[in-house]
Amino acid sequence: MSNKEDFNWDKFETKGFGEGYTSAERAEMEKLYDQTLTEISEKEVIKGTVVGVNDKDVIINIGFKSDGLVPRTEFRDLPDLKIGDEVELFIEEQENALGQLVLSRKKAKMVRAWQDIEDALEFDNVIEGLVKRRTKGGLIVDIYGVEAFLPGSQIDVKPIRDFDVYVGKKMEVKVVKINHANDNVVVSHKVLIEKDLEKQKAEILNNLEKGQVLEGVIKNMTNFGVFIDLGGVDGLLHITDISWGRINHPEEVLNLDDKVQIVVLDFDDDKKRISLGMKQLTAHPWDSLSAELEVGSKVKGKIVNVADYGAFLELAPGVEGLIHVSEMSWSQHLRNPADFVKVGDEIEAVVLTLDKEDRKMSLGIKQLTEDPWTKQDMVTKYAVSTKHKGVVRNLTNFGLFLELEEGIDGLVHVSDLSWTKKIKHPSEYVKVGDELEVIVLELDVDNRRLALGHKQLEENPWDTFEGIFPVGSVHKCTVVSKNDKGAVLELPYGLEGFATIKNLEKEDGSQVEVGESLDFRVTEFSKDDKRIVLSHTATFKEEAIPAAKPAAKKAAPKKKAAGTEPQEKSTLGDLDALSALKEKMEGGDKK
């Protein structure tokens, strides 16, 4: 009984947890407890240990007085997460409204990513990123979970035409710019390539020499050639050095990004301009020409160019011959080569000249047909006095050239166009392209000359005019033109006459003016010279009337040159039309 009374029940029984300690003991316990806790600050990244995992949350111990809960979805990249693993976390709140510690692994990753990006920019680190998608002007690359922009110009040293090939692939990049205002990061892959190329470039330039064969990639194409990347060094392959054959644009035989073998042709002292060749890697086609090819040989080929002076026929790539326009037709009149051939035509030709050393060849196509001047029927077909039709091909001051058939041309002298009209230039009578009927006046096969006449198709009307306009006869004439020597008069039947100044005086003393129609008396008539001289004054002054001259005897006919009358003539009466005209003229004269 006494033992019970000795036990201190007040000391043993307590009213609450921890109330049984003295003040000194409590202080000692709090000191020991505080040593097990970590001092933390909000908005910073710390490391924590996984102490529990369930389907919804991951329980993290960071050495704080309470554990934190992080959603399981923030650990999707760690499917094998287990208790004891150490992870980085961002402290959002030490204690929320429920007294819980709020942590975020997502924000911790973002903070750590930006820190790594800034370090990459500062220390020039290389980062491996994943190309997520294409965007306007470039690509979006994921680096440390941050989307960075890779401009198209920074992807490669050569122009990129298809950005889509990089999507979904890993790529090493360097950070070149950070814009903290809008969290924008710009990266480059090109700078990594350029560093490697600098070494290659220096090595290529140091070893560069003429005749060296290199491999390159076609970087750019133009109408005058292509630029080839030799490994950091660009060279120009001119269009004329691509192929021995003729090409109009490099794209006919090459493609962008093709790998090609080329040879160094030349470069400047600084090695900034490098000329390359491709055709020089193969033998020249002229060296492999058949030994049987000689002057007179027939060849086949394709027209590759047409110029004003002729056309080029390609017998094989790099082997061409010139067909001069004069060798396209037997015609003496040069025409446009485009009238005979066009680019792409496959034709046959004859070798006219051949120089294998200078690699020159002239060809002809008219030689495939017989020369019309050497045909057997030439003499009979174009005998003197035979009639033909032809096309006016050319006009000159002295006449016109008429093409009777391909290769057969004749000259019609200006004086042989009309009996009555005084034609100063053939253009007054015909134009190029007109069809004209003629008669052969002279044929010289040896010299390839053919004299033609047009007026000779009709009888010479001056034989008739001799009886209509005898000296002393009076006719109504119109003054066409006038100068200080006299006036040109228009006579009946389309003839022209002439009156001197003194013979233009009227009865009242005034002068006859242009446009007036008056009576004029014939004072001179020359059939051979086709000249009629008249006088108005002689119509009223008897002393001005000359005595009629007796008709001159006809001289023996002279041998006429080219462009004269045919030897055999039909009389005016033989032609019905002229016969009627003659009767009409004679009837008018009688009246």
C-alpha positions as semicolon CSV with decimal commas, in nm:
position;residue;x (nm);y (nm);z (nm)
1;M;0,000;0,000;0,000
2;S;0,286;0,221;0,077
3;N;0,447;0,132;-0,259
4;K;0,152;0,276;-0,449
5;E;0,167;0,590;-0,255
6;D;0,542;0,628;-0,337
7;F;0,484;0,611;-0,728
8;N;0,452;0,955;-0,891
9;W;0,146;0,924;-1,110
10;D;0,152;1,290;-1,208
11;K;0,490;1,245;-1,371
12;F;0,389;0,933;-1,560
13;E;0,053;1,045;-1,698
14;T;0,056;1,313;-1,961
15;K;-0,221;1,506;-2,127
16;G;-0,068;1,521;-2,479
17;F;0,212;1,402;-2,715
18;G;0,551;1,542;-2,610
19;E;0,426;1,705;-2,291
20;G;0,629;1,474;-2,074
21;Y;0,959;1,648;-2,162
22;T;1,114;1,920;-1,966
23;S;1,204;2,245;-2,132
24;A;1,567;2,143;-2,158
25;E;1,478;1,803;-2,297
26;R;1,241;1,958;-2,548
27;A;1,504;2,197;-2,673
28;E;1,750;1,913;-2,711
29;M;1,498;1,708;-2,908
30;E;1,412;2,000;-3,140
31;K;1,781;2,056;-3,207
32;L;1,829;1,695;-3,307
33;Y;1,516;1,705;-3,528
34;D;1,620;2,023;-3,705
35;Q;1,950;1,866;-3,797
36;T;1,762;1,602;-4,002
37;L;1,573;1,865;-4,209
38;T;1,699;2,055;-4,514
39;E;1,653;2,426;-4,547
40;I;1,475;2,493;-4,878
41;S;1,365;2,800;-5,073
42;E;1,079;2,830;-5,312
43;K;1,139;2,869;-5,689
44;E;1,462;2,673;-5,693
45;V;1,572;2,334;-5,826
46;I;1,681;2,067;-5,579
47;K;1,737;1,691;-5,581
48;G;1,495;1,449;-5,420
49;T;1,462;1,075;-5,364
50;V;1,166;0,863;-5,471
51;V;1,012;0,703;-5,158
52;G;0,686;0,587;-5,312
53;V;0,522;0,530;-5,648
54;N;0,156;0,467;-5,731
55;D;-0,059;0,498;-6,040
56;K;-0,135;0,862;-5,978
57;D;0,157;1,020;-5,791
58;V;0,523;0,983;-5,708
59;I;0,618;1,056;-5,347
60;I;0,943;1,247;-5,319
61;N;1,156;1,307;-5,011
62;I;1,367;1,620;-5,032
63;G;1,474;1,617;-4,663
64;F;1,200;1,858;-4,569
65;K;0,963;1,816;-4,278
66;S;0,710;1,672;-4,523
67;D;0,731;1,473;-4,846
68;G;0,605;1,609;-5,175
69;L;0,371;1,463;-5,432
70;V;0,445;1,489;-5,806
71;P;0,198;1,367;-6,072
72;R;0,305;1,040;-6,232
73;T;0,253;1,197;-6,580
74;E;0,564;1,415;-6,528
75;F;0,779;1,100;-6,534
76;R;0,666;0,963;-6,868
77;D;1,023;0,974;-6,993
78;L;1,123;0,746;-6,700
79;P;0,904;0,436;-6,741
80;D;1,136;0,234;-6,513
81;L;1,117;0,479;-6,221
82;K;1,153;0,302;-5,883
83;I;1,192;0,376;-5,513
84;G;1,537;0,508;-5,433
85;D;1,587;0,689;-5,770
86;E;1,714;1,044;-5,744
87;V;1,545;1,316;-5,954
88;E;1,556;1,694;-5,990
89;L;1,251;1,894;-5,880
90;F;1,135;2,252;-5,875
91;I;0,991;2,385;-5,548
92;E;0,674;2,574;-5,622
93;E;0,545;2,608;-5,262
94;Q;0,680;2,494;-4,927
95;E;0,329;2,462;-4,793
96;N;0,003;2,507;-4,974
97;A;-0,345;2,554;-4,822
98;L;-0,349;2,187;-4,727
99;G;-0,009;2,212;-4,564
100;Q;0,151;2,008;-4,844
101;L;0,487;2,059;-5,017
102;V;0,429;2,139;-5,388
103;L;0,696;2,012;-5,631
104;S;0,725;2,001;-6,016
105;R;0,961;1,792;-6,221
106;K;0,838;1,955;-6,545
107;K;0,943;2,299;-6,430
108;A;1,270;2,160;-6,297
109;K;1,346;2,019;-6,642
110;M;1,263;2,354;-6,803
111;V;1,485;2,551;-6,566
112;R;1,767;2,302;-6,610
113;A;1,717;2,313;-6,992
114;W;1,752;2,690;-7,007
115;Q;2,057;2,672;-6,786
116;D;2,213;2,415;-7,021
117;I;2,119;2,628;-7,327
118;E;2,282;2,934;-7,175
119;D;2,592;2,730;-7,093
120;A;2,596;2,600;-7,455
121;L;2,593;2,957;-7,587
122;E;2,858;3,073;-7,340
123;F;3,095;2,780;-7,380
124;D;3,020;2,706;-7,751
125;N;2,893;2,355;-7,674
126;V;2,748;2,120;-7,938
127;I;2,394;2,001;-7,860
128;E;2,207;1,710;-8,010
129;G;1,849;1,798;-8,091
130;L;1,549;1,634;-8,256
131;V;1,389;1,800;-8,557
132;K;1,020;1,814;-8,468
133;R;0,860;1,986;-8,765
134;R;0,902;2,223;-9,055
135;T;0,806;2,588;-9,021
136;K;0,817;2,895;-9,240
137;G;1,179;2,962;-9,329
138;G;1,333;2,670;-9,143
139;L;1,291;2,390;-8,886
140;I;1,186;2,355;-8,521
141;V;1,443;2,158;-8,319
142;D;1,382;2,020;-7,968
143;I;1,686;2,076;-7,742
144;Y;1,650;1,982;-7,376
145;G;1,272;2,005;-7,415
146;V;1,288;2,362;-7,551
147;E;1,176;2,435;-7,907
148;A;1,452;2,619;-8,094
149;F;1,440;2,771;-8,443
150;L;1,684;2,649;-8,709
151;P;1,675;2,888;-9,012
152;G;1,690;2,730;-9,357
153;S;2,009;2,921;-9,433
154;Q;2,175;2,763;-9,127
155;I;2,098;2,400;-9,211
156;D;2,382;2,343;-9,456
157;V;2,646;2,528;-9,655
158;K;2,460;2,443;-9,977
159;P;2,105;2,558;-10,053
160;I;1,840;2,320;-9,916
161;R;1,538;2,269;-10,139
162;D;1,345;2,012;-9,930
163;F;1,329;2,075;-9,554
164;D;1,095;1,779;-9,495
165;V;1,377;1,524;-9,524
166;Y;1,513;1,638;-9,186
167;V;1,187;1,605;-8,989
168;G;1,204;1,331;-8,724
169;K;1,584;1,303;-8,741
170;K;1,847;1,393;-8,483
171;M;2,084;1,677;-8,564
172;E;2,379;1,835;-8,391
173;V;2,348;2,212;-8,350
174;K;2,502;2,509;-8,176
175;V;2,316;2,788;-7,997
176;V;2,382;3,115;-8,180
177;K;2,125;3,346;-8,016
178;I;1,894;3,360;-7,712
179;N;1,612;3,611;-7,684
180;H;1,500;3,604;-7,317
181;A;1,216;3,850;-7,382
182;N;1,013;3,588;-7,570
183;D;1,210;3,274;-7,478
184;N;1,329;3,236;-7,835
185;V;1,638;3,027;-7,917
186;V;1,813;3,024;-8,256
187;V;2,047;2,738;-8,344
188;S;2,272;2,651;-8,640
189;H;2,395;2,331;-8,797
190;K;2,585;2,511;-9,071
191;V;2,854;2,644;-8,833
192;L;2,953;2,286;-8,748
193;I;2,993;2,200;-9,117
194;E;3,187;2,518;-9,190
195;K;3,448;2,433;-8,930
196;D;3,505;2,095;-9,090
197;L;3,507;2,253;-9,436
198;E;3,771;2,507;-9,341
199;K;4,019;2,226;-9,293
200;Q;3,915;2,059;-9,621
201;K;3,923;2,391;-9,803
202;A;4,275;2,471;-9,686
203;E;4,391;2,124;-9,785
204;I;4,227;2,145;-10,132
205;L;4,366;2,492;-10,208
206;N;4,716;2,396;-10,098
207;N;4,718;2,092;-10,327
208;L;4,526;2,251;-10,617
209;E;4,695;2,225;-10,958
210;K;4,596;2,225;-11,324
211;G;4,495;1,889;-11,460
212;Q;4,397;1,759;-11,117
213;V;4,086;1,540;-11,120
214;L;3,842;1,605;-10,833
215;E;3,498;1,496;-10,722
216;G;3,236;1,755;-10,647
217;V;2,866;1,810;-10,594
218;I;2,657;2,036;-10,820
219;K;2,556;2,325;-10,598
220;N;2,386;2,564;-10,839
221;M;2,289;2,576;-11,208
222;T;2,267;2,873;-11,445
223;N;2,222;2,910;-11,819
224;F;2,598;2,965;-11,863
225;G;2,723;2,678;-11,644
226;V;2,712;2,509;-11,303
227;F;2,883;2,579;-10,972
228;I;3,041;2,273;-10,812
229;D;3,123;2,235;-10,444
230;L;3,465;2,072;-10,418
231;G;3,447;2,045;-10,039
232;G;3,419;2,401;-9,915
233;V;3,561;2,545;-10,237
234;D;3,340;2,635;-10,532
235;G;3,444;2,602;-10,896
236;L;3,268;2,695;-11,221
237;L;3,202;2,436;-11,487
238;H;3,118;2,641;-11,798
239;I;2,847;2,511;-12,030
240;T;3,098;2,474;-12,314
241;D;3,314;2,245;-12,097
242;I;3,033;2,007;-11,997
243;S;3,008;1,808;-12,318
244;W;3,181;1,788;-12,655
245;G;2,833;1,813;-12,805
246;R;2,625;2,131;-12,820
247;I;2,383;2,187;-12,530
248;N;2,154;2,482;-12,466
249;H;2,130;2,450;-12,085
250;P;2,323;2,241;-11,830
251;E;2,000;2,087;-11,703
252;E;1,983;1,887;-12,027
253;V;2,262;1,659;-11,903
254;L;2,312;1,740;-11,530
255;N;2,103;1,761;-11,213
256;L;2,136;1,950;-10,885
257;D;2,314;1,758;-10,607
258;D;2,472;1,517;-10,858
259;K;2,822;1,393;-10,772
260;V;3,048;1,447;-11,072
261;Q;3,409;1,393;-11,171
262;I;3,577;1,708;-11,303
263;V;3,924;1,830;-11,394
264;V;4,085;2,160;-11,294
265;L;4,141;2,368;-11,607
266;D;4,266;2,693;-11,456
267;F;4,259;2,918;-11,146
268;D;4,375;3,267;-11,053
269;D;4,669;3,346;-10,824
270;D;4,448;3,373;-10,515
271;K;4,266;3,054;-10,615
272;K;3,935;3,233;-10,577
273;R;3,821;3,155;-10,929
274;I;3,854;2,795;-11,030
275;S;3,763;2,682;-11,384
276;L;3,656;2,321;-11,419
277;G;3,599;2,089;-11,713
278;M;3,408;1,766;-11,761
279;K;3,436;1,689;-12,132
280;Q;3,816;1,698;-12,102
281;L;3,801;1,366;-11,915
282;T;3,702;1,194;-12,241
283;A;3,876;1,183;-12,580
284;H;3,776;1,441;-12,841
285;P;3,520;1,293;-13,086
286;W;3,721;1,423;-13,383
287;D;3,999;1,182;-13,289
288;S;3,766;0,886;-13,330
289;L;3,628;0,982;-13,672
290;S;3,622;0,708;-13,933
291;A;3,927;0,702;-14,158
292;E;3,690;0,655;-14,454
293;L;3,543;1,003;-14,404
294;E;3,678;1,226;-14,683
295;V;3,574;1,500;-14,925
296;G;3,277;1,377;-15,127
297;S;3,152;1,141;-14,855
298;K;2,784;1,144;-14,771
299;V;2,705;1,196;-14,404
300;K;2,393;1,209;-14,187
301;G;2,332;1,426;-13,886
302;K;2,103;1,661;-13,695
303;I;2,076;2,039;-13,734
304;V;2,182;2,191;-13,400
305;N;2,198;2,560;-13,490
306;V;2,072;2,789;-13,766
307;A;2,241;3,126;-13,826
308;D;2,206;3,400;-14,089
309;Y;2,495;3,261;-14,289
310;G;2,416;2,889;-14,266
311;A;2,342;2,592;-14,040
312;F;2,549;2,352;-13,828
313;L;2,500;1,980;-13,876
314;E;2,605;1,755;-13,586
315;L;2,739;1,423;-13,713
316;A;2,824;1,304;-13,360
317;P;2,845;1,482;-13,022
318;G;3,127;1,733;-13,066
319;V;3,162;1,685;-13,443
320;E;2,986;1,952;-13,646
321;G;3,004;2,077;-14,001
322;L;2,887;2,409;-14,148
323;I;2,639;2,412;-14,433
324;H;2,674;2,759;-14,582
325;V;2,356;2,909;-14,721
326;S;2,515;2,913;-15,068
327;E;2,548;2,533;-15,048
328;M;2,180;2,476;-14,970
329;S;2,039;2,553;-15,313
330;W;2,158;2,582;-15,672
331;S;1,982;2,918;-15,684
332;Q;2,211;3,219;-15,730
333;H;2,001;3,423;-15,487
334;L;2,096;3,375;-15,124
335;R;1,796;3,318;-14,904
336;N;1,751;3,271;-14,531
337;P;1,884;2,927;-14,418
338;A;1,562;2,889;-14,218
339;D;1,382;2,850;-14,552
340;F;1,564;2,519;-14,600
341;V;1,629;2,367;-14,254
342;K;1,535;2,410;-13,889
343;V;1,689;2,298;-13,559
344;G;1,624;1,930;-13,496
345;D;1,599;1,827;-13,862
346;E;1,784;1,506;-13,946
347;I;1,926;1,539;-14,296
348;E;2,193;1,407;-14,531
349;A;2,480;1,616;-14,667
350;V;2,801;1,590;-14,869
351;V;3,147;1,670;-14,729
352;L;3,295;1,962;-14,927
353;T;3,610;2,037;-14,721
354;L;3,768;1,850;-14,430
355;D;4,047;1,961;-14,194
356;K;4,096;1,708;-13,914
357;E;4,385;1,899;-13,759
358;D;4,187;2,220;-13,712
359;R;3,869;2,014;-13,667
360;K;3,674;2,201;-13,934
361;M;3,434;2,066;-14,194
362;S;3,212;2,230;-14,455
363;L;2,910;2,050;-14,596
364;G;2,660;2,094;-14,877
365;I;2,311;1,968;-14,943
366;K;2,254;2,101;-15,295
367;Q;2,519;1,855;-15,415
368;L;2,271;1,573;-15,343
369;T;2,073;1,690;-15,646
370;E;2,186;1,746;-16,007
371;D;2,299;2,094;-16,108
372;P;2,014;2,220;-16,331
373;W;2,263;2,401;-16,560
374;T;2,428;2,068;-16,647
375;K;2,107;1,884;-16,733
376;Q;2,091;1,746;-17,087
377;D;1,765;1,922;-17,174
378;M;1,894;2,265;-17,063
379;V;1,979;2,383;-17,416
380;T;1,645;2,282;-17,566
381;K;1,429;2,376;-17,267
382;Y;1,560;2,733;-17,255
383;A;1,637;2,785;-17,624
384;V;1,613;3,138;-17,767
385;S;1,250;3,250;-17,828
386;T;1,103;2,994;-17,586
387;K;0,846;3,137;-17,346
388;H;0,848;3,081;-16,969
389;K;0,705;3,206;-16,642
390;G;0,913;3,287;-16,337
391;V;0,915;3,457;-15,996
392;V;1,087;3,792;-15,940
393;R;1,364;3,726;-15,684
394;N;1,569;4,045;-15,689
395;L;1,553;4,401;-15,824
396;T;1,852;4,612;-15,930
397;N;1,897;4,952;-16,095
398;F;1,956;4,788;-16,433
399;G;1,690;4,518;-16,422
400;L;1,549;4,223;-16,233
401;F;1,643;3,859;-16,174
402;L;1,373;3,608;-16,250
403;E;1,385;3,252;-16,112
404;L;1,245;3,013;-16,371
405;E;1,311;2,706;-16,155
406;E;1,531;2,617;-15,858
407;G;1,882;2,716;-15,965
408;I;1,788;2,868;-16,301
409;D;1,781;3,248;-16,296
410;G;1,766;3,497;-16,582
411;L;1,811;3,872;-16,616
412;V;1,538;4,095;-16,755
413;H;1,696;4,430;-16,840
414;V;1,495;4,738;-16,742
415;S;1,476;4,837;-17,109
416;D;1,310;4,505;-17,194
417;L;1,009;4,549;-16,968
418;S;0,793;4,781;-17,180
419;W;0,784;4,920;-17,532
420;T;0,607;5,241;-17,440
421;K;0,688;5,329;-17,078
422;K;1,020;5,482;-16,986
423;I;1,101;5,278;-16,676
424;K;1,386;5,413;-16,464
425;H;1,376;5,133;-16,203
426;P;1,215;4,786;-16,222
427;S;1,022;4,860;-15,899
428;E;0,800;5,092;-16,108
429;Y;0,680;4,786;-16,301
430;V;0,703;4,480;-16,068
431;K;0,788;4,385;-15,711
432;V;0,974;4,092;-15,556
433;G;0,756;3,781;-15,552
434;D;0,552;3,874;-15,860
435;E;0,514;3,621;-16,138
436;L;0,627;3,743;-16,479
437;E;0,603;3,592;-16,826
438;V;0,915;3,622;-17,042
439;I;1,082;3,507;-17,358
440;V;1,443;3,386;-17,386
441;L;1,662;3,635;-17,569
442;E;2,003;3,476;-17,514
443;L;2,141;3,158;-17,351
444;D;2,505;3,107;-17,241
445;V;2,529;2,771;-17,061
446;D;2,907;2,787;-17,009
447;N;2,884;3,117;-16,819
448;R;2,543;3,034;-16,669
449;R;2,380;3,341;-16,818
450;L;2,024;3,373;-16,938
451;A;1,893;3,698;-17,094
452;L;1,515;3,737;-17,082
453;G;1,268;3,990;-17,218
454;H;0,912;4,075;-17,128
455;K;0,817;4,337;-17,382
456;Q;0,924;4,106;-17,668
457;L;0,613;3,897;-17,603
458;E;0,432;4,169;-17,803
459;E;0,506;4,331;-18,139
460;N;0,693;4,659;-18,124
461;P;0,412;4,921;-18,136
462;W;0,656;5,190;-18,255
463;D;0,622;5,043;-18,602
464;T;0,258;5,151;-18,587
465;F;0,328;5,479;-18,406
466;E;0,550;5,580;-18,698
467;G;0,236;5,614;-18,914
468;I;0,028;5,777;-18,638
469;F;0,275;6,046;-18,529
470;P;0,447;6,157;-18,853
471;V;0,635;6,487;-18,855
472;G;0,385;6,772;-18,898
473;S;0,086;6,588;-18,750
474;V;-0,103;6,767;-18,470
475;H;-0,217;6,594;-18,151
476;K;-0,384;6,696;-17,825
477;C;-0,122;6,669;-17,547
478;T;-0,114;6,738;-17,174
479;V;0,187;6,893;-16,999
480;V;0,296;6,643;-16,730
481;S;0,606;6,820;-16,595
482;K;0,823;7,119;-16,674
483;N;1,182;7,238;-16,606
484;D;1,426;7,497;-16,739
485;K;1,495;7,286;-17,050
486;G;1,141;7,207;-17,154
487;A;0,831;7,002;-17,073
488;V;0,729;6,636;-17,076
489;L;0,403;6,578;-17,261
490;E;0,148;6,300;-17,237
491;L;0,047;6,181;-17,584
492;P;-0,234;5,949;-17,688
493;Y;-0,183;5,573;-17,632
494;G;0,026;5,633;-17,321
495;L;0,328;5,775;-17,503
496;E;0,549;6,056;-17,378
497;G;0,682;6,346;-17,584
498;F;0,911;6,641;-17,524
499;A;0,887;7,012;-17,607
500;T;1,163;7,268;-17,559
501;I;1,100;7,596;-17,373
502;K;1,083;7,805;-17,690
503;N;0,819;7,568;-17,831
504;L;0,592;7,618;-17,527
505;E;0,508;7,979;-17,619
506;K;0,136;8,049;-17,673
507;E;-0,011;8,277;-17,939
508;D;-0,062;8,553;-17,674
509;G;0,306;8,529;-17,570
510;S;0,252;8,341;-17,243
511;Q;0,398;8,002;-17,160
512;V;0,216;7,668;-17,151
513;E;0,192;7,553;-16,786
514;V;0,179;7,208;-16,624
515;G;-0,164;7,050;-16,649
516;E;-0,274;7,233;-16,961
517;S;-0,400;7,031;-17,258
518;L;-0,327;7,194;-17,596
519;D;-0,254;7,103;-17,956
520;F;0,108;7,018;-18,031
521;R;0,268;6,953;-18,366
522;V;0,521;6,671;-18,416
523;T;0,858;6,816;-18,512
524;E;1,068;6,502;-18,478
525;F;0,993;6,127;-18,459
526;S;1,262;5,859;-18,387
527;K;1,146;5,500;-18,377
528;D;1,486;5,362;-18,283
529;D;1,533;5,606;-17,995
530;K;1,162;5,593;-17,906
531;R;1,156;5,973;-17,901
532;I;0,888;6,220;-18,013
533;V;0,960;6,595;-18,008
534;L;0,665;6,839;-18,039
535;S;0,589;7,211;-18,046
536;H;0,282;7,415;-17,952
537;T;0,423;7,729;-18,110
538;A;0,438;7,550;-18,448
539;T;0,059;7,519;-18,449
540;F;0,015;7,893;-18,514
541;K;0,353;8,004;-18,655
542;E;0,429;7,875;-19,000
543;E;0,800;7,964;-18,977
544;A;0,821;7,733;-18,675
545;I;0,688;7,441;-18,879
546;P;0,981;7,225;-18,991
547;A;0,984;7,065;-19,332
548;A;0,880;6,700;-19,330
549;K;1,182;6,475;-19,338
550;P;1,181;6,181;-19,573
551;A;1,161;5,848;-19,402
552;A;1,509;5,717;-19,333
553;K;1,609;5,394;-19,484
554;K;1,623;5,111;-19,238
555;A;1,979;5,025;-19,150
556;A;2,096;4,672;-19,158
557;P;2,001;4,508;-18,827
558;K;2,282;4,500;-18,578
559;K;2,363;4,203;-18,368
560;K;2,177;4,275;-18,050
561;A;2,315;4,205;-17,705
562;A;2,128;4,039;-17,423
563;G;1,790;4,203;-17,365
564;T;1,707;4,283;-17,732
565;E;1,430;4,179;-17,969
566;P;1,395;3,814;-18,073
567;Q;1,514;3,727;-18,420
568;E;1,174;3,614;-18,538
569;K;0,895;3,870;-18,506
570;S;0,529;3,849;-18,572
571;T;0,375;4,154;-18,743
572;L;0,137;4,383;-18,560
573;G;-0,142;4,258;-18,781
574;D;-0,084;3,903;-18,664
575;L;-0,211;3,992;-18,321
576;D;-0,585;4,052;-18,311
577;A;-0,574;4,298;-18,021
578;L;-0,300;4,514;-18,172
579;S;-0,462;4,490;-18,513
580;A;-0,781;4,642;-18,374
581;L;-0,574;4,910;-18,201
582;K;-0,400;4,990;-18,529
583;E;-0,732;5,031;-18,715
584;K;-0,863;5,254;-18,438
585;M;-0,551;5,470;-18,453
586;E;-0,561;5,498;-18,830
587;G;-0,931;5,583;-18,823
588;G;-0,870;5,858;-18,568
589;D;-0,589;5,999;-18,779
590;K;-0,813;6,014;-19,087
591;K;-1,073;6,206;-18,894
